[in-house]
Amino acid sequence: VVADHVRMLCFAIADGAVPGNNERGYVLKRILNRASRFGRILNKHEPFIYLIADSVINSMGDAFPELKEKQSHIKKIIQSQEERFSETQKNGLDYFYGTIIGEPIRQALIKKGKISKYWWVDDLTTEGNTLVFLSPDIYPSQEVQVNIREELKRLNIEFISGEDTFKLHDTYGIHIDDTEMLAKEIDIKVDRDKYEKLMKEQKTRSR
């Protein structure tokens, strides 16, 4: 998935496009951000996509010389956008796992006596379907891992609210399609109707 995204980015940037807010640029920005999201799943927490561009360019540069001609420009554009998105994405994913998903599960575990109120979600190791809670103790360090799908099912949580989905987009720049992808990983859905209503209200206010 990442390699396909990087190949598309290289050709588009060589053709003169740049990630941005116009129609073509926005599509590129989302492609790059999605590749970065897949990288996080692969435990890549630092910018790395621009490095993969070298492999794409080296393997296809003979057939498409414009790739080699603009290699440094392509890498610079990708790296700049990747670094800009990296911190925003991290904050958004921390909010997704730590608050939207993690907080109701944390409260349930506290109620059961499995953890105390001082435990928190470890955002560095929490990924996909595994939620990791850490104790406040420095030594010995303790952690509790839970299956997100099972816990959400036990708590009868089936949707991410439109309000949370809107906040992920408005505050953290995580598009609803990416939120739906995150939700699908843990077998829940997004309240898209409420999200779209909030988006329309925001556009009306900004006119």
JSON list of N, CA, C and O in Angstrom, two decimals, residues 117-149:
[
{"chain": "A", "resi": 117, "resn": "LYS", "atom": "N", "xyz": [-7.35, 4.71, 38.88]},
{"chain": "A", "resi": 117, "resn": "LYS", "atom": "CA", "xyz": [-7.67, 5.90, 38.09]},
{"chain": "A", "resi": 117, "resn": "LYS", "atom": "C", "xyz": [-6.43, 6.61, 37.58]},
{"chain": "A", "resi": 117, "resn": "LYS", "atom": "O", "xyz": [-6.52, 7.54, 36.77]},
{"chain": "A", "resi": 118, "resn": "TYR", "atom": "N", "xyz": [-5.26, 6.21, 38.06]},
{"chain": "A", "resi": 118, "resn": "TYR", "atom": "CA", "xyz": [-4.02, 6.87, 37.66]},
{"chain": "A", "resi": 118, "resn": "TYR", "atom": "C", "xyz": [-3.37, 6.23, 36.43]},
{"chain": "A", "resi": 118, "resn": "TYR", "atom": "O", "xyz": [-2.37, 6.71, 35.93]},
{"chain": "A", "resi": 119, "resn": "TRP", "atom": "N", "xyz": [-3.92, 5.10, 35.97]},
{"chain": "A", "resi": 119, "resn": "TRP", "atom": "CA", "xyz": [-3.37, 4.46, 34.77]},
{"chain": "A", "resi": 119, "resn": "TRP", "atom": "C", "xyz": [-3.78, 5.25, 33.53]},
{"chain": "A", "resi": 119, "resn": "TRP", "atom": "O", "xyz": [-4.82, 5.91, 33.51]},
{"chain": "A", "resi": 120, "resn": "TRP", "atom": "N", "xyz": [-2.96, 5.18, 32.48]},
{"chain": "A", "resi": 120, "resn": "TRP", "atom": "CA", "xyz": [-3.26, 5.91, 31.25]},
{"chain": "A", "resi": 120, "resn": "TRP", "atom": "C", "xyz": [-2.95, 5.04, 30.04]},
{"chain": "A", "resi": 120, "resn": "TRP", "atom": "O", "xyz": [-2.25, 4.04, 30.12]},
{"chain": "A", "resi": 121, "resn": "VAL", "atom": "N", "xyz": [-3.48, 5.49, 28.88]},
{"chain": "A", "resi": 121, "resn": "VAL", "atom": "CA", "xyz": [-3.24, 4.78, 27.62]},
{"chain": "A", "resi": 121, "resn": "VAL", "atom": "C", "xyz": [-1.84, 5.12, 27.13]},
{"chain": "A", "resi": 121, "resn": "VAL", "atom": "O", "xyz": [-1.44, 6.28, 27.06]},
{"chain": "A", "resi": 122, "resn": "ASP", "atom": "N", "xyz": [-1.07, 4.07, 26.80]},
{"chain": "A", "resi": 122, "resn": "ASP", "atom": "CA", "xyz": [0.27, 4.26, 26.24]},
{"chain": "A", "resi": 122, "resn": "ASP", "atom": "C", "xyz": [0.14, 4.45, 24.73]},
{"chain": "A", "resi": 122, "resn": "ASP", "atom": "O", "xyz": [-0.06, 3.49, 23.98]},
{"chain": "A", "resi": 123, "resn": "ASP", "atom": "N", "xyz": [0.26, 5.69, 24.27]},
{"chain": "A", "resi": 123, "resn": "ASP", "atom": "CA", "xyz": [0.04, 5.98, 22.85]},
{"chain": "A", "resi": 123, "resn": "ASP", "atom": "C", "xyz": [1.17, 5.48, 21.96]},
{"chain": "A", "resi": 123, "resn": "ASP", "atom": "O", "xyz": [1.01, 5.37, 20.75]},
{"chain": "A", "resi": 124, "resn": "LEU", "atom": "N", "xyz": [2.31, 5.14, 22.53]},
{"chain": "A", "resi": 124, "resn": "LEU", "atom": "CA", "xyz": [3.44, 4.68, 21.71]},
{"chain": "A", "resi": 124, "resn": "LEU", "atom": "C", "xyz": [3.29, 3.23, 21.29]},
{"chain": "A", "resi": 124, "resn": "LEU", "atom": "O", "xyz": [3.82, 2.82, 20.26]},
{"chain": "A", "resi": 125, "resn": "THR", "atom": "N", "xyz": [2.61, 2.42, 22.09]},
{"chain": "A", "resi": 125, "resn": "THR", "atom": "CA", "xyz": [2.48, 0.99, 21.76]},
{"chain": "A", "resi": 125, "resn": "THR", "atom": "C", "xyz": [1.05, 0.59, 21.41]},
{"chain": "A", "resi": 125, "resn": "THR", "atom": "O", "xyz": [0.83, -0.52, 20.94]},
{"chain": "A", "resi": 126, "resn": "THR", "atom": "N", "xyz": [0.10, 1.49, 21.62]},
{"chain": "A", "resi": 126, "resn": "THR", "atom": "CA", "xyz": [-1.28, 1.19, 21.25]},
{"chain": "A", "resi": 126, "resn": "THR", "atom": "C", "xyz": [-1.44, 1.31, 19.74]},
{"chain": "A", "resi": 126, "resn": "THR", "atom": "O", "xyz": [-1.15, 2.34, 19.16]},
{"chain": "A", "resi": 127, "resn": "GLU", "atom": "N", "xyz": [-1.89, 0.24, 19.10]},
{"chain": "A", "resi": 127, "resn": "GLU", "atom": "CA", "xyz": [-2.12, 0.24, 17.65]},
{"chain": "A", "resi": 127, "resn": "GLU", "atom": "C", "xyz": [-3.24, -0.74, 17.32]},
{"chain": "A", "resi": 127, "resn": "GLU", "atom": "O", "xyz": [-3.46, -1.70, 18.04]},
{"chain": "A", "resi": 128, "resn": "GLY", "atom": "N", "xyz": [-3.91, -0.46, 16.19]},
{"chain": "A", "resi": 128, "resn": "GLY", "atom": "CA", "xyz": [-4.88, -1.42, 15.67]},
{"chain": "A", "resi": 128, "resn": "GLY", "atom": "C", "xyz": [-5.92, -1.83, 16.69]},
{"chain": "A", "resi": 128, "resn": "GLY", "atom": "O", "xyz": [-6.70, -1.03, 17.16]},
{"chain": "A", "resi": 129, "resn": "ASN", "atom": "N", "xyz": [-5.92, -3.11, 17.06]},
{"chain": "A", "resi": 129, "resn": "ASN", "atom": "CA", "xyz": [-6.94, -3.65, 17.96]},
{"chain": "A", "resi": 129, "resn": "ASN", "atom": "C", "xyz": [-6.44, -3.83, 19.39]},
{"chain": "A", "resi": 129, "resn": "ASN", "atom": "O", "xyz": [-7.16, -4.35, 20.22]},
{"chain": "A", "resi": 130, "resn": "THR", "atom": "N", "xyz": [-5.23, -3.43, 19.69]},
{"chain": "A", "resi": 130, "resn": "THR", "atom": "CA", "xyz": [-4.68, -3.61, 21.04]},
{"chain": "A", "resi": 130, "resn": "THR", "atom": "C", "xyz": [-4.51, -2.27, 21.74]},
{"chain": "A", "resi": 130, "resn": "THR", "atom": "O", "xyz": [-3.83, -1.38, 21.25]},
{"chain": "A", "resi": 131, "resn": "LEU", "atom": "N", "xyz": [-5.16, -2.14, 22.90]},
{"chain": "A", "resi": 131, "resn": "LEU", "atom": "CA", "xyz": [-5.05, -0.93, 23.71]},
{"chain": "A", "resi": 131, "resn": "LEU", "atom": "C", "xyz": [-4.17, -1.27, 24.91]},
{"chain": "A", "resi": 131, "resn": "LEU", "atom": "O", "xyz": [-4.41, -2.25, 25.61]},
{"chain": "A", "resi": 132, "resn": "VAL", "atom": "N", "xyz": [-3.15, -0.46, 25.14]},
{"chain": "A", "resi": 132, "resn": "VAL", "atom": "CA", "xyz": [-2.19, -0.71, 26.21]},
{"chain": "A", "resi": 132, "resn": "VAL", "atom": "C", "xyz": [-2.32, 0.37, 27.28]},
{"chain": "A", "resi": 132, "resn": "VAL", "atom": "O", "xyz": [-2.23, 1.56, 26.98]},
{"chain": "A", "resi": 133, "resn": "PHE", "atom": "N", "xyz": [-2.52, -0.07, 28.52]},
{"chain": "A", "resi": 133, "resn": "PHE", "atom": "CA", "xyz": [-2.58, 0.85, 29.66]},
{"chain": "A", "resi": 133, "resn": "PHE", "atom": "C", "xyz": [-1.32, 0.68, 30.49]},
{"chain": "A", "resi": 133, "resn": "PHE", "atom": "O", "xyz": [-0.86, -0.44, 30.72]},
{"chain": "A", "resi": 134, "resn": "LEU", "atom": "N", "xyz": [-0.77, 1.80, 30.95]},
{"chain": "A", "resi": 134, "resn": "LEU", "atom": "CA", "xyz": [0.42, 1.78, 31.80]},
{"chain": "A", "resi": 134, "resn": "LEU", "atom": "C", "xyz": [0.09, 2.27, 33.19]},
{"chain": "A", "resi": 134, "resn": "LEU", "atom": "O", "xyz": [-0.73, 3.18, 33.37]},
{"chain": "A", "resi": 135, "resn": "SER", "atom": "N", "xyz": [0.76, 1.68, 34.18]},
{"chain": "A", "resi": 135, "resn": "SER", "atom": "CA", "xyz": [0.61, 2.12, 35.56]},
{"chain": "A", "resi": 135, "resn": "SER", "atom": "C", "xyz": [1.51, 3.33, 35.80]},
{"chain": "A", "resi": 135, "resn": "SER", "atom": "O", "xyz": [2.47, 3.55, 35.07]},
{"chain": "A", "resi": 136, "resn": "PRO", "atom": "N", "xyz": [1.24, 4.12, 36.86]},
{"chain": "A", "resi": 136, "resn": "PRO", "atom": "CA", "xyz": [2.09, 5.27, 37.16]},
{"chain": "A", "resi": 136, "resn": "PRO", "atom": "C", "xyz": [3.40, 4.87, 37.85]},
{"chain": "A", "resi": 136, "resn": "PRO", "atom": "O", "xyz": [4.27, 5.71, 38.05]},
{"chain": "A", "resi": 137, "resn": "ASP", "atom": "N", "xyz": [3.54, 3.59, 38.19]},
{"chain": "A", "resi": 137, "resn": "ASP", "atom": "CA", "xyz": [4.74, 3.14, 38.89]},
{"chain": "A", "resi": 137, "resn": "ASP", "atom": "C", "xyz": [5.94, 3.11, 37.95]},
{"chain": "A", "resi": 137, "resn": "ASP", "atom": "O", "xyz": [5.87, 2.57, 36.85]},
{"chain": "A", "resi": 138, "resn": "ILE", "atom": "N", "xyz": [7.04, 3.70, 38.39]},
{"chain": "A", "resi": 138, "resn": "ILE", "atom": "CA", "xyz": [8.27, 3.66, 37.60]},
{"chain": "A", "resi": 138, "resn": "ILE", "atom": "C", "xyz": [8.92, 2.29, 37.70]},
{"chain": "A", "resi": 138, "resn": "ILE", "atom": "O", "xyz": [9.39, 1.72, 36.71]},
{"chain": "A", "resi": 139, "resn": "TYR", "atom": "N", "xyz": [8.92, 1.73, 38.90]},
{"chain": "A", "resi": 139, "resn": "TYR", "atom": "CA", "xyz": [9.50, 0.39, 39.10]},
{"chain": "A", "resi": 139, "resn": "TYR", "atom": "C", "xyz": [8.74, -0.31, 40.23]},
{"chain": "A", "resi": 139, "resn": "TYR", "atom": "O", "xyz": [8.58, 0.26, 41.30]},
{"chain": "A", "resi": 140, "resn": "PRO", "atom": "N", "xyz": [8.20, -1.50, 40.00]},
{"chain": "A", "resi": 140, "resn": "PRO", "atom": "CA", "xyz": [8.23, -2.19, 38.70]},
{"chain": "A", "resi": 140, "resn": "PRO", "atom": "C", "xyz": [7.18, -1.63, 37.75]},
{"chain": "A", "resi": 140, "resn": "PRO", "atom": "O", "xyz": [6.07, -1.32, 38.19]},
{"chain": "A", "resi": 141, "resn": "SER", "atom": "N", "xyz": [7.52, -1.51, 36.49]},
{"chain": "A", "resi": 141, "resn": "SER", "atom": "CA", "xyz": [6.58, -1.02, 35.50]},
{"chain": "A", "resi": 141, "resn": "SER", "atom": "C", "xyz": [5.52, -2.09, 35.20]},
{"chain": "A", "resi": 141, "resn": "SER", "atom": "O", "xyz": [5.84, -3.27, 35.12]},
{"chain": "A", "resi": 142, "resn": "GLN", "atom": "N", "xyz": [4.28, -1.66, 35.10]},
{"chain": "A", "resi": 142, "resn": "GLN", "atom": "CA", "xyz": [3.19, -2.59, 34.82]},
{"chain": "A", "resi": 142, "resn": "GLN", "atom": "C", "xyz": [2.39, -2.11, 33.63]},
{"chain": "A", "resi": 142, "resn": "GLN", "atom": "O", "xyz": [2.27, -0.91, 33.39]},
{"chain": "A", "resi": 143, "resn": "GLU", "atom": "N", "xyz": [1.83, -3.05, 32.90]},
{"chain": "A", "resi": 143, "resn": "GLU", "atom": "CA", "xyz": [0.95, -2.70, 31.80]},
{"chain": "A", "resi": 143, "resn": "GLU", "atom": "C", "xyz": [-0.18, -3.71, 31.69]},
{"chain": "A", "resi": 143, "resn": "GLU", "atom": "O", "xyz": [-0.04, -4.86, 32.11]},
{"chain": "A", "resi": 144, "resn": "VAL", "atom": "N", "xyz": [-1.29, -3.27, 31.13]},
{"chain": "A", "resi": 144, "resn": "VAL", "atom": "CA", "xyz": [-2.43, -4.13, 30.86]},
{"chain": "A", "resi": 144, "resn": "VAL", "atom": "C", "xyz": [-2.81, -3.94, 29.40]},
{"chain": "A", "resi": 144, "resn": "VAL", "atom": "O", "xyz": [-2.98, -2.81, 28.94]},
{"chain": "A", "resi": 145, "resn": "GLN", "atom": "N", "xyz": [-2.89, -5.04, 28.65]},
{"chain": "A", "resi": 145, "resn": "GLN", "atom": "CA", "xyz": [-3.30, -4.98, 27.26]},
{"chain": "A", "resi": 145, "resn": "GLN", "atom": "C", "xyz": [-4.72, -5.52, 27.13]},
{"chain": "A", "resi": 145, "resn": "GLN", "atom": "O", "xyz": [-5.05, -6.55, 27.73]},
{"chain": "A", "resi": 146, "resn": "VAL", "atom": "N", "xyz": [-5.54, -4.82, 26.36]},
{"chain": "A", "resi": 146, "resn": "VAL", "atom": "CA", "xyz": [-6.92, -5.27, 26.17]},
{"chain": "A", "resi": 146, "resn": "VAL", "atom": "C", "xyz": [-7.24, -5.31, 24.68]},
{"chain": "A", "resi": 146, "resn": "VAL", "atom": "O", "xyz": [-6.66, -4.58, 23.87]},
{"chain": "A", "resi": 147, "resn": "ASN", "atom": "N", "xyz": [-8.16, -6.19, 24.34]},
{"chain": "A", "resi": 147, "resn": "ASN", "atom": "CA", "xyz": [-8.64, -6.32, 22.97]},
{"chain": "A", "resi": 147, "resn": "ASN", "atom": "C", "xyz": [-9.74, -5.29, 22.76]},
{"chain": "A", "resi": 147, "resn": "ASN", "atom": "O", "xyz": [-10.80, -5.36, 23.39]},
{"chain": "A", "resi": 148, "resn": "ILE", "atom": "N", "xyz": [-9.49, -4.30, 21.91]},
{"chain": "A", "resi": 148, "resn": "ILE", "atom": "CA", "xyz": [-10.43, -3.20, 21.75]},
{"chain": "A", "resi": 148, "resn": "ILE", "atom": "C", "xyz": [-11.79, -3.68, 21.28]},
{"chain": "A", "resi": 148, "resn": "ILE", "atom": "O", "xyz": [-12.83, -3.27, 21.81]},
{"chain": "A", "resi": 149, "resn": "ARG", "atom": "N", "xyz": [-11.82, -4.55, 20.26]},
{"chain": "A", "resi": 149, "resn": "ARG", "atom": "CA", "xyz": [-13.10, -5.03, 19.73]},
{"chain": "A", "resi": 149, "resn": "ARG", "atom": "C", "xyz": [-13.95, -5.68, 20.82]},
{"chain": "A", "resi": 149, "resn": "ARG", "atom": "O", "xyz": [-15.15, -5.41, 20.94]}
]
